[in-house]
GROMACS .gro file of C-alpha atoms in nm:
model
  276
    1MET     CA    1  -0.490   0.199  -1.187
    2SER     CA    2  -0.157   0.333  -1.306
    3ILE     CA    3  -0.134   0.689  -1.431
    4ILE     CA    4   0.103   0.886  -1.648
    5THR     CA    5   0.056   1.245  -1.753
    6GLN     CA    6   0.281   1.482  -1.942
    7LYS     CA    7   0.254   1.857  -1.899
    8LYS     CA    8   0.475   2.146  -1.995
    9PHE     CA    9   0.543   2.461  -1.796
   10GLN     CA   10   0.756   2.714  -1.977
   11GLU     CA   11   1.053   2.512  -2.108
   12VAL     CA   12   1.018   2.230  -1.854
   13GLU     CA   13   0.837   1.905  -1.933
   14MET     CA   14   0.674   1.749  -1.627
   15ILE     CA   15   0.622   1.372  -1.637
   16GLU     CA   16   0.393   1.238  -1.363
   17THR     CA   17   0.352   0.869  -1.282
   18GLY     CA   18   0.171   0.667  -1.018
   19PHE     CA   19   0.115   0.295  -0.970
   20SER     CA   20  -0.170   0.097  -0.817
   21LEU     CA   21  -0.338  -0.230  -0.899
   22PHE     CA   22  -0.656  -0.114  -0.728
   23GLY     CA   23  -0.790   0.238  -0.694
   24LYS     CA   24  -0.597   0.561  -0.689
   25PRO     CA   25  -0.217   0.549  -0.650
   26LEU     CA   26  -0.096   0.635  -0.301
   27LEU     CA   27   0.208   0.816  -0.438
   28ASN     CA   28   0.247   1.018  -0.757
   29VAL     CA   29   0.600   1.095  -0.871
   30TYR     CA   30   0.732   1.359  -1.112
   31CYS     CA   31   1.052   1.379  -1.311
   32PHE     CA   32   1.146   1.687  -1.511
   33TYR     CA   33   1.307   1.726  -1.853
   34VAL     CA   34   1.458   2.058  -1.963
   35ASP     CA   35   1.708   2.139  -2.239
   36GLY     CA   36   1.874   1.798  -2.242
   37LEU     CA   37   1.874   1.748  -1.865
   38LEU     CA   38   1.654   1.500  -1.679
   39PHE     CA   39   1.600   1.569  -1.309
   40ASP     CA   40   1.522   1.240  -1.134
   41THR     CA   41   1.397   0.927  -1.306
   42GLY     CA   42   1.079   0.811  -1.131
   43GLN     CA   43   0.995   0.475  -0.979
   44HIS     CA   44   1.111   0.150  -1.142
   45ARG     CA   45   0.756   0.015  -1.118
   46MET     CA   46   0.660   0.263  -1.393
   47LYS     CA   47   0.967   0.198  -1.607
   48LYS     CA   48   0.796   0.122  -1.939
   49HIS     CA   49   0.576   0.432  -1.913
   50ILE     CA   50   0.867   0.661  -1.829
   51VAL     CA   51   1.084   0.511  -2.104
   52LYS     CA   52   0.799   0.569  -2.351
   53ALA     CA   53   0.746   0.929  -2.237
   54LEU     CA   54   1.115   1.008  -2.289
   55GLU     CA   55   1.192   0.798  -2.596
   56ASN     CA   56   1.206   1.095  -2.835
   57LYS     CA   57   1.396   1.324  -2.599
   58GLN     CA   58   1.765   1.394  -2.628
   59ILE     CA   59   1.888   1.333  -2.275
   60ASN     CA   60   2.243   1.456  -2.228
   61LYS     CA   61   2.263   1.427  -1.849
   62ILE     CA   62   2.059   1.251  -1.580
   63ILE     CA   63   2.067   1.427  -1.243
   64LEU     CA   64   1.950   1.268  -0.918
   65THR     CA   65   1.842   1.490  -0.630
   66HIS     CA   66   1.884   1.202  -0.380
   67HIS     CA   67   1.899   0.824  -0.364
   68HIS     CA   68   1.539   0.724  -0.284
   69GLU     CA   69   1.395   0.465  -0.520
   70ASP     CA   70   1.123   0.693  -0.661
   71HIS     CA   71   1.401   0.925  -0.782
   72SER     CA   72   1.674   0.683  -0.886
   73GLY     CA   73   1.455   0.393  -0.999
   74ASN     CA   74   1.510   0.426  -1.374
   75ALA     CA   75   1.849   0.598  -1.380
   76GLN     CA   76   2.050   0.308  -1.524
   77THR     CA   77   1.777   0.208  -1.771
   78LEU     CA   78   1.756   0.561  -1.913
   79ALA     CA   79   2.135   0.598  -1.908
   80ASP     CA   80   2.167   0.286  -2.122
   81LEU     CA   81   1.892   0.386  -2.366
   82HIS     CA   82   2.006   0.746  -2.412
   83HIS     CA   83   2.382   0.695  -2.363
   84ALA     CA   84   2.370   0.963  -2.096
   85PRO     CA   85   2.580   0.987  -1.778
   86VAL     CA   86   2.411   0.977  -1.438
   87TYR     CA   87   2.512   1.244  -1.188
   88ALA     CA   88   2.470   1.203  -0.814
   89ASN     CA   89   2.618   1.371  -0.508
   90TYR     CA   90   2.898   1.203  -0.316
   91LEU     CA   91   2.660   1.092  -0.039
   92SER     CA   92   2.417   0.928  -0.283
   93ILE     CA   93   2.675   0.739  -0.486
   94PRO     CA   94   2.733   0.453  -0.236
   95TYR     CA   95   2.356   0.397  -0.207
   96ILE     CA   96   2.283   0.384  -0.579
   97THR     CA   97   2.589   0.174  -0.666
   98GLN     CA   98   2.602  -0.070  -0.372
   99GLY     CA   99   2.244  -0.081  -0.241
  100PHE     CA  100   2.053   0.094   0.032
  101PRO     CA  101   2.165   0.044   0.395
  102TYR     CA  102   1.814  -0.053   0.506
  103ARG     CA  103   1.559  -0.322   0.428
  104ILE     CA  104   1.320  -0.249   0.142
  105ARG     CA  105   0.976  -0.322   0.281
  106PHE     CA  106   0.678  -0.460   0.091
  107TYR     CA  107   0.507  -0.120   0.054
  108GLN     CA  108   0.818   0.026  -0.108
  109TRP     CA  109   0.853  -0.267  -0.347
  110TYR     CA  110   0.480  -0.265  -0.431
  111ASN     CA  111   0.454   0.110  -0.502
  112LEU     CA  112   0.799   0.179  -0.642
  113GLY     CA  113   0.947  -0.147  -0.767
  114LYS     CA  114   1.286  -0.303  -0.725
  115ILE     CA  115   1.609  -0.109  -0.697
  116LYS     CA  116   1.828  -0.119  -1.008
  117LEU     CA  117   2.182  -0.015  -0.919
  118VAL     CA  118   2.366   0.247  -1.120
  119LYS     CA  119   2.693   0.136  -1.277
  120SER     CA  120   2.919   0.442  -1.296
  121PRO     CA  121   2.760   0.762  -1.165
  122LEU     CA  122   2.954   1.086  -1.179
  123PRO     CA  123   2.976   1.341  -0.896
  124TYR     CA  124   2.802   1.677  -0.934
  125PRO     CA  125   3.005   1.956  -1.094
  126GLN     CA  126   2.979   2.304  -0.942
  127GLN     CA  127   2.691   2.373  -1.180
  128PHE     CA  128   2.509   2.212  -1.473
  129GLU     CA  129   2.513   2.432  -1.782
  130THR     CA  130   2.311   2.385  -2.100
  131GLU     CA  131   2.277   2.612  -2.404
  132LYS     CA  132   1.998   2.806  -2.230
  133PHE     CA  133   2.022   2.747  -1.857
  134CYS     CA  134   2.248   2.707  -1.556
  135PHE     CA  135   2.152   2.491  -1.257
  136GLU     CA  136   2.327   2.526  -0.922
  137PRO     CA  137   2.328   2.234  -0.672
  138ILE     CA  138   2.237   2.337  -0.316
  139TYR     CA  139   2.273   2.094  -0.026
  140THR     CA  140   1.941   2.062   0.157
  141PRO     CA  141   1.936   1.761   0.394
  142GLY     CA  142   1.645   1.678   0.621
  143HIS     CA  143   1.429   1.454   0.405
  144CYS     CA  144   1.743   1.241   0.391
  145THR     CA  145   2.112   1.309   0.444
  146ASP     CA  146   2.201   1.319   0.072
  147HIS     CA  147   1.930   1.557  -0.054
  148TYR     CA  148   2.007   1.842  -0.297
  149CYS     CA  149   1.797   2.106  -0.473
  150PHE     CA  150   1.885   2.274  -0.804
  151LEU     CA  151   1.836   2.646  -0.867
  152GLU     CA  152   1.809   2.821  -1.203
  153ARG     CA  153   1.856   3.180  -1.090
  154LYS     CA  154   1.756   3.365  -1.407
  155LYS     CA  155   1.430   3.176  -1.450
  156GLY     CA  156   1.347   3.159  -1.080
  157TRP     CA  157   1.312   2.781  -1.090
  158LEU     CA  158   1.386   2.553  -0.796
  159PHE     CA  159   1.399   2.179  -0.867
  160SER     CA  160   1.333   2.086  -0.507
  161GLY     CA  161   1.330   1.705  -0.505
  162ASP     CA  162   1.146   1.616  -0.184
  163LEU     CA  163   1.226   1.929   0.017
  164TYR     CA  164   0.868   2.057  -0.012
  165ILE     CA  165   0.617   1.770  -0.070
  166GLY     CA  166   0.361   1.962   0.140
  167ASN     CA  167   0.266   1.985   0.505
  168LEU     CA  168   0.377   1.651   0.646
  169GLN     CA  169   0.133   1.450   0.856
  170VAL     CA  170   0.367   1.150   0.904
  171MET     CA  171   0.740   1.078   0.885
  172ARG     CA  172   0.957   0.778   0.815
  173ASN     CA  173   1.134   0.615   1.105
  174ASN     CA  174   1.496   0.673   1.004
  175ASP     CA  175   1.541   0.901   0.702
  176GLU     CA  176   1.378   1.227   0.802
  177ASP     CA  177   1.501   1.486   1.052
  178MET     CA  178   1.271   1.779   1.129
  179GLN     CA  179   1.528   2.024   1.265
  180THR     CA  180   1.759   1.967   0.969
  181MET     CA  181   1.462   2.007   0.734
  182ILE     CA  182   1.377   2.339   0.900
  183GLU     CA  183   1.736   2.458   0.857
  184SER     CA  184   1.743   2.353   0.489
  185ILE     CA  185   1.415   2.529   0.409
  186THR     CA  186   1.534   2.842   0.592
  187LYS     CA  187   1.852   2.829   0.385
  188ILE     CA  188   1.677   2.783   0.050
  189LEU     CA  189   1.430   3.067   0.120
  190GLU     CA  190   1.725   3.308   0.107
  191TYR     CA  191   1.739   3.248  -0.270
  192ASP     CA  192   1.509   3.405  -0.526
  193PHE     CA  193   1.268   3.168  -0.701
  194ASP     CA  194   0.899   3.142  -0.779
  195VAL     CA  195   0.851   2.802  -0.943
  196LEU     CA  196   0.882   2.493  -0.723
  197PHE     CA  197   0.941   2.180  -0.930
  198CYS     CA  198   0.863   1.942  -0.644
  199CYS     CA  199   0.875   1.573  -0.733
  200HIS     CA  200   0.535   1.509  -0.571
  201HIS     CA  201   0.345   1.840  -0.556
  202PRO     CA  202   0.493   2.095  -0.799
  203LYS     CA  203   0.388   2.459  -0.764
  204THR     CA  204   0.428   2.659  -1.084
  205THR     CA  205   0.341   2.988  -0.912
  206ASP     CA  206   0.411   3.118  -0.562
  207GLY     CA  207   0.650   2.833  -0.491
  208LYS     CA  208   0.844   3.034  -0.236
  209LYS     CA  209   0.521   3.115  -0.052
  210TYR     CA  210   0.429   2.747  -0.030
  211LEU     CA  211   0.773   2.656   0.098
  212ARG     CA  212   0.750   2.933   0.358
  213TYR     CA  213   0.414   2.791   0.471
  214LYS     CA  214   0.580   2.454   0.521
  215LEU     CA  215   0.859   2.612   0.724
  216GLU     CA  216   0.608   2.786   0.951
  217TYR     CA  217   0.410   2.462   0.986
  218LEU     CA  218   0.717   2.261   1.088
  219GLN     CA  219   0.837   2.528   1.329
  220GLU     CA  220   0.496   2.544   1.498
  221PHE     CA  221   0.474   2.164   1.515
  222GLN     CA  222   0.819   2.140   1.671
  223GLN     CA  223   0.756   2.418   1.922
  224LYS     CA  224   0.433   2.257   2.042
  225ALA     CA  225   0.592   1.912   2.071
  226ILE     CA  226   0.882   2.054   2.275
  227TYR     CA  227   0.645   2.250   2.499
  228PHE     CA  228   0.441   1.943   2.589
  229TYR     CA  229   0.755   1.728   2.628
  230GLN     CA  230   0.899   1.976   2.877
  231LYS     CA  231   0.571   1.954   3.067
  232GLY     CA  232   0.650   1.586   3.117
  233HIS     CA  233   0.418   1.429   2.858
  234SER     CA  234   0.495   1.106   2.670
  235ILE     CA  235   0.492   1.075   2.291
  236LYS     CA  236   0.135   0.940   2.295
  237GLU     CA  237   0.024   1.216   2.528
  238ILE     CA  238   0.190   1.480   2.309
  239MET     CA  239   0.006   1.346   2.005
  240LYS     CA  240  -0.323   1.373   2.193
  241LYS     CA  241  -0.245   1.725   2.314
  242MET     CA  242  -0.166   1.826   1.955
  243ASN     CA  243  -0.483   1.659   1.822
  244LYS     CA  244  -0.278   1.418   1.614
  245LYS     CA  245  -0.414   1.067   1.566
  246GLU     CA  246  -0.198   0.780   1.450
  247ASN     CA  247  -0.271   0.666   1.095
  248TRP     CA  248  -0.296   0.292   1.155
  249PHE     CA  249  -0.332   0.214   0.787
  250TYR     CA  250   0.015   0.359   0.725
  251LYS     CA  251   0.152   0.192   1.038
  252ILE     CA  252   0.036  -0.154   0.931
  253TYR     CA  253   0.088  -0.113   0.558
  254THR     CA  254   0.445   0.016   0.600
  255GLU     CA  255   0.540  -0.234   0.873
  256ASN     CA  256   0.583   0.049   1.123
  257ASP     CA  257   0.813   0.246   0.894
  258ILE     CA  258   0.587   0.555   0.877
  259GLY     CA  259   0.386   0.720   1.154
  260VAL     CA  260   0.273   1.032   1.335
  261ASP     CA  261   0.474   0.919   1.638
  262PHE     CA  262   0.794   0.932   1.430
  263MET     CA  263   0.713   1.290   1.337
  264VAL     CA  264   0.681   1.385   1.704
  265LYS     CA  265   1.002   1.197   1.787
  266SER     CA  266   1.182   1.381   1.507
  267ALA     CA  267   1.060   1.714   1.642
  268LEU     CA  268   1.204   1.622   1.983
  269LYS     CA  269   1.524   1.458   1.860
  270ASN     CA  270   1.769   1.737   1.942
  271ILE     CA  271   1.629   1.819   2.283
  272ILE     CA  272   1.627   1.451   2.386
  273GLN     CA  273   1.987   1.409   2.268
  274THR     CA  274   2.106   1.708   2.473
  275GLU     CA  275   1.953   1.551   2.784
  276LYS     CA  276   2.154   1.231   2.747
   0.00000   0.00000   0.00000
Protein backbone atom coordinates (compact mmCIF):
# COMPACT_ATOMS: atom_id res chain seq x y z
CA MET A 1 0.00 0.00 0.00
CA SER A 2 1.67 3.18 -1.17
CA ILE A 3 0.41 6.51 0.11
CA ILE A 4 0.63 10.10 -1.00
CA THR A 5 -1.07 13.03 0.69
CA GLN A 6 -0.85 16.74 0.06
CA LYS A 7 -1.56 19.24 2.80
CA LYS A 8 -0.95 22.94 3.16
CA PHE A 9 0.11 24.81 6.28
CA GLN A 10 0.25 28.56 5.86
CA GLU A 11 2.23 29.08 2.63
CA VAL A 12 3.98 25.70 2.75
CA GLU A 13 2.75 22.68 0.80
CA MET A 14 3.54 19.39 2.54
CA ILE A 15 3.83 16.33 0.29
CA GLU A 16 3.87 13.01 2.16
CA THR A 17 4.76 9.68 0.55
CA GLY A 18 5.27 6.13 1.76
CA PHE A 19 5.84 2.84 -0.04
CA SER A 20 4.88 -0.73 0.80
CA LEU A 21 3.72 -3.70 -1.23
CA PHE A 22 1.97 -5.14 1.81
CA GLY A 23 0.42 -3.30 4.72
CA LYS A 24 1.33 0.08 6.10
CA PRO A 25 4.58 1.73 4.95
CA LEU A 26 7.39 1.50 7.49
CA LEU A 27 8.64 4.97 6.59
CA ASN A 28 6.69 8.04 5.50
CA VAL A 29 8.66 10.88 3.94
CA TYR A 30 7.77 14.56 3.46
CA CYS A 31 9.10 17.16 1.07
CA PHE A 32 8.07 20.80 1.27
CA TYR A 33 7.27 23.35 -1.42
CA VAL A 34 7.17 27.08 -0.64
CA ASP A 35 7.37 30.12 -2.94
CA GLY A 36 9.34 28.39 -5.69
CA LEU A 37 11.64 26.42 -3.38
CA LEU A 38 11.47 22.66 -2.86
CA PHE A 39 13.06 21.34 0.34
CA ASP A 40 14.12 17.72 -0.24
CA THR A 41 12.75 15.46 -2.95
CA GLY A 42 11.49 12.25 -1.34
CA GLN A 43 12.38 8.65 -2.09
CA HIS A 44 12.98 7.48 -5.67
CA ARG A 45 10.60 4.57 -5.09
CA MET A 46 7.74 7.13 -5.10
CA LYS A 47 9.05 9.09 -8.09
CA LYS A 48 5.93 9.06 -10.26
CA HIS A 49 3.73 10.18 -7.36
CA ILE A 50 6.05 13.02 -6.37
CA VAL A 51 6.46 14.14 -9.99
CA LYS A 52 2.67 14.20 -10.33
CA ALA A 53 2.19 16.16 -7.09
CA LEU A 54 4.64 18.83 -8.27
CA GLU A 55 3.88 18.93 -11.99
CA ASN A 56 2.02 22.25 -11.84
CA LYS A 57 4.43 23.94 -9.44
CA GLN A 58 7.04 26.44 -10.51
CA ILE A 59 10.18 25.10 -8.87
CA ASN A 60 13.02 27.61 -9.04
CA LYS A 61 15.43 25.88 -6.65
CA ILE A 62 15.73 22.39 -5.17
CA ILE A 63 17.41 22.33 -1.75
CA LEU A 64 18.69 19.17 -0.08
CA THR A 65 19.07 19.07 3.70
CA HIS A 66 21.43 16.06 3.47
CA HIS A 67 22.39 13.21 1.16
CA HIS A 68 20.21 10.31 2.37
CA GLU A 69 18.22 8.64 -0.38
CA ASP A 70 14.80 9.59 1.03
CA HIS A 71 15.83 13.24 0.66
CA SER A 72 17.86 13.24 -2.55
CA GLY A 73 16.05 10.43 -4.38
CA ASN A 74 14.24 12.54 -6.97
CA ALA A 75 16.54 15.56 -7.13
CA GLN A 76 17.86 15.00 -10.65
CA THR A 77 14.46 13.93 -12.03
CA LEU A 78 12.78 17.08 -10.73
CA ALA A 79 15.72 19.24 -11.80
CA ASP A 80 15.35 17.96 -15.36
CA LEU A 81 11.56 18.37 -15.45
CA HIS A 82 11.48 21.85 -13.92
CA HIS A 83 14.83 23.14 -15.23
CA ALA A 84 15.76 23.97 -11.66
CA PRO A 85 19.21 23.85 -10.04
CA VAL A 86 19.88 21.49 -7.15
CA TYR A 87 21.60 22.96 -4.10
CA ALA A 88 23.53 20.84 -1.60
CA ASN A 89 26.14 21.56 1.05
CA TYR A 90 29.80 20.88 0.33
CA LEU A 91 29.76 17.68 2.40
CA SER A 92 26.74 16.25 0.55
CA ILE A 93 27.97 16.99 -2.96
CA PRO A 94 30.45 14.06 -3.22
CA TYR A 95 27.76 11.62 -2.04
CA ILE A 96 25.05 12.74 -4.44
CA THR A 97 27.36 13.06 -7.45
CA GLN A 98 29.66 10.04 -6.98
CA GLY A 99 27.63 7.60 -4.88
CA PHE A 100 27.35 6.80 -1.20
CA PRO A 101 30.45 5.45 0.61
CA TYR A 102 28.52 2.48 2.01
CA ARG A 103 26.59 -0.48 0.69
CA ILE A 104 22.89 0.08 0.00
CA ARG A 105 21.13 -2.79 1.73
CA PHE A 106 17.96 -4.52 0.61
CA TYR A 107 15.71 -2.66 3.08
CA GLN A 108 16.94 0.69 1.77
CA TRP A 109 16.40 -0.34 -1.85
CA TYR A 110 12.97 -1.83 -1.10
CA ASN A 111 11.61 1.16 0.86
CA LEU A 112 13.37 4.00 -0.91
CA GLY A 113 14.46 2.82 -4.34
CA LYS A 114 17.70 3.17 -6.23
CA ILE A 115 20.01 6.14 -5.97
CA LYS A 116 19.96 8.48 -8.96
CA LEU A 117 23.05 10.66 -8.95
CA VAL A 118 22.83 14.42 -9.35
CA LYS A 119 24.71 15.89 -12.30
CA SER A 120 25.78 19.41 -11.31
CA PRO A 121 24.65 20.46 -7.83
CA LEU A 122 25.46 23.94 -6.59
CA PRO A 123 26.77 24.78 -3.10
CA TYR A 124 24.51 26.60 -0.64
CA PRO A 125 24.63 30.39 -0.72
CA GLN A 126 24.62 32.24 2.60
CA GLN A 127 20.82 32.32 2.40
CA PHE A 128 18.00 31.44 0.01
CA GLU A 129 15.80 34.42 -0.78
CA THR A 130 12.45 34.41 -2.56
CA GLU A 131 9.96 37.24 -3.13
CA LYS A 132 8.39 36.56 0.28
CA PHE A 133 10.86 34.65 2.41
CA CYS A 134 14.48 34.21 3.45
CA PHE A 135 15.88 30.84 4.52
CA GLU A 136 19.15 30.55 6.44
CA PRO A 137 21.18 27.30 6.34
CA ILE A 138 22.33 26.11 9.78
CA TYR A 139 24.79 23.23 10.15
CA THR A 140 23.29 20.54 12.40
CA PRO A 141 25.24 17.24 12.17
CA GLY A 142 24.43 14.20 14.25
CA HIS A 143 21.91 12.34 12.12
CA CYS A 144 24.73 12.37 9.57
CA THR A 145 27.81 14.51 9.06
CA ASP A 146 26.32 16.61 6.22
CA HIS A 147 22.99 17.58 7.81
CA TYR A 148 21.61 21.15 7.63
CA CYS A 149 18.41 22.83 8.80
CA PHE A 150 16.84 25.94 7.25
CA LEU A 151 15.36 28.76 9.31
CA GLU A 152 12.84 31.37 8.17
CA ARG A 153 13.15 33.83 11.04
CA LYS A 154 10.16 36.07 10.35
CA LYS A 155 7.71 33.19 10.03
CA GLY A 156 9.24 31.07 12.78
CA TRP A 157 9.66 28.09 10.47
CA LEU A 158 12.40 25.50 10.81
CA PHE A 159 12.83 23.05 7.94
CA SER A 160 14.58 20.49 10.09
CA GLY A 161 15.33 17.60 7.72
CA ASP A 162 15.93 14.64 10.05
CA LEU A 163 17.10 16.55 13.12
CA TYR A 164 13.85 15.83 14.98
CA ILE A 165 12.11 12.66 13.67
CA GLY A 166 10.93 11.93 17.24
CA ASN A 167 12.26 10.08 20.26
CA LEU A 168 14.62 7.52 18.75
CA GLN A 169 14.31 3.89 19.81
CA VAL A 170 17.03 2.60 17.44
CA MET A 171 20.00 4.01 15.54
CA ARG A 172 21.90 3.14 12.40
CA ASN A 173 25.31 1.57 12.76
CA ASN A 174 27.47 4.25 11.14
CA ASP A 175 25.62 7.47 10.32
CA GLU A 176 24.26 8.69 13.64
CA ASP A 177 26.17 10.20 16.56
CA MET A 178 24.22 10.93 19.74
CA GLN A 179 26.56 13.49 21.30
CA THR A 180 26.77 15.47 18.08
CA MET A 181 22.98 15.28 17.75
CA ILE A 182 22.61 16.65 21.29
CA GLU A 183 24.96 19.53 20.45
CA SER A 184 23.09 20.34 17.23
CA ILE A 185 19.68 20.36 18.93
CA THR A 186 21.06 22.53 21.74
CA LYS A 187 22.39 24.92 19.09
CA ILE A 188 19.16 25.11 17.10
CA LEU A 189 17.06 25.71 20.24
CA GLU A 190 18.83 29.07 20.61
CA TYR A 191 16.86 30.28 17.57
CA ASP A 192 13.25 31.40 17.59
CA PHE A 193 10.80 29.14 15.75
CA ASP A 194 7.49 27.42 16.35
CA VAL A 195 6.83 25.32 13.25
CA LEU A 196 8.97 22.21 12.73
CA PHE A 197 8.85 21.02 9.12
CA CYS A 198 10.37 17.63 9.90
CA CYS A 199 10.68 15.28 6.92
CA HIS A 200 9.06 12.40 8.85
CA HIS A 201 7.00 13.89 11.70
CA PRO A 202 6.24 17.58 11.09
CA LYS A 203 4.90 19.64 13.98
CA THR A 204 2.96 22.71 12.88
CA THR A 205 2.62 24.03 16.44
CA ASP A 206 4.95 23.87 19.44
CA GLY A 207 7.81 22.62 17.29
CA LYS A 208 10.42 24.03 19.64
CA LYS A 209 8.79 22.24 22.57
CA TYR A 210 8.92 18.91 20.74
CA LEU A 211 12.56 19.40 19.84
CA ARG A 212 13.33 20.27 23.46
CA TYR A 213 11.62 17.04 24.55
CA LYS A 214 13.90 15.12 22.19
CA LEU A 215 16.96 16.86 23.61
CA GLU A 216 15.95 15.94 27.16
CA TYR A 217 15.24 12.36 26.07
CA LEU A 218 18.66 11.95 24.43
CA GLN A 219 20.48 13.54 27.36
CA GLU A 220 18.74 11.24 29.84
CA PHE A 221 19.42 8.19 27.66
CA GLN A 222 23.09 9.09 27.36
CA GLN A 223 23.50 9.79 31.07
CA LYS A 224 21.97 6.45 32.04
CA ALA A 225 24.08 4.53 29.52
CA ILE A 226 27.27 6.18 30.79
CA TYR A 227 26.31 5.52 34.42
CA PHE A 228 25.84 1.80 33.84
CA TYR A 229 28.96 1.59 31.65
CA GLN A 230 31.06 3.13 34.43
CA LYS A 231 29.62 0.51 36.77
CA GLY A 232 31.26 -2.08 34.53
CA HIS A 233 28.24 -3.32 32.57
CA SER A 234 28.40 -4.58 28.97
CA ILE A 235 26.23 -3.22 26.15
CA LYS A 236 23.70 -6.05 26.60
CA GLU A 237 23.63 -5.51 30.34
CA ILE A 238 23.15 -1.76 29.89
CA MET A 239 20.19 -2.40 27.59
CA LYS A 240 18.64 -4.65 30.23
CA LYS A 241 19.26 -2.12 32.99
CA MET A 242 17.59 0.56 30.86
CA ASN A 243 14.65 -1.72 30.01
CA LYS A 244 15.54 -1.63 26.33
CA LYS A 245 14.88 -4.75 24.28
CA GLU A 246 16.48 -5.34 20.91
CA ASN A 247 14.07 -5.06 17.99
CA TRP A 248 14.96 -8.26 16.15
CA PHE A 249 12.69 -7.47 13.23
CA TYR A 250 14.78 -4.37 12.48
CA LYS A 251 18.01 -6.27 13.13
CA ILE A 252 17.17 -9.01 10.63
CA TYR A 253 15.32 -6.85 8.11
CA THR A 254 18.13 -4.26 7.94
CA GLU A 255 20.96 -6.83 7.94
CA ASN A 256 22.19 -5.54 11.30
CA ASP A 257 22.28 -1.93 10.13
CA ILE A 258 19.79 -0.67 12.74
CA GLY A 259 19.49 -1.60 16.41
CA VAL A 260 19.03 -0.59 20.02
CA ASP A 261 22.60 -1.71 20.71
CA PHE A 262 23.89 0.87 18.21
CA MET A 263 22.00 3.56 20.09
CA VAL A 264 23.70 2.55 23.35
CA LYS A 265 27.09 2.40 21.62
CA SER A 266 26.51 5.88 20.18
CA ALA A 267 25.67 7.21 23.64
CA LEU A 268 28.97 5.79 24.92
CA LYS A 269 31.11 6.68 21.91
CA ASN A 270 32.96 9.67 23.36
CA ILE A 271 33.68 8.13 26.74
CA ILE A 272 34.99 4.92 25.15
CA GLN A 273 37.23 6.90 22.79
CA THR A 274 38.77 8.88 25.67
CA GLU A 275 39.68 5.62 27.39
CA LYS A 276 41.69 4.37 24.41
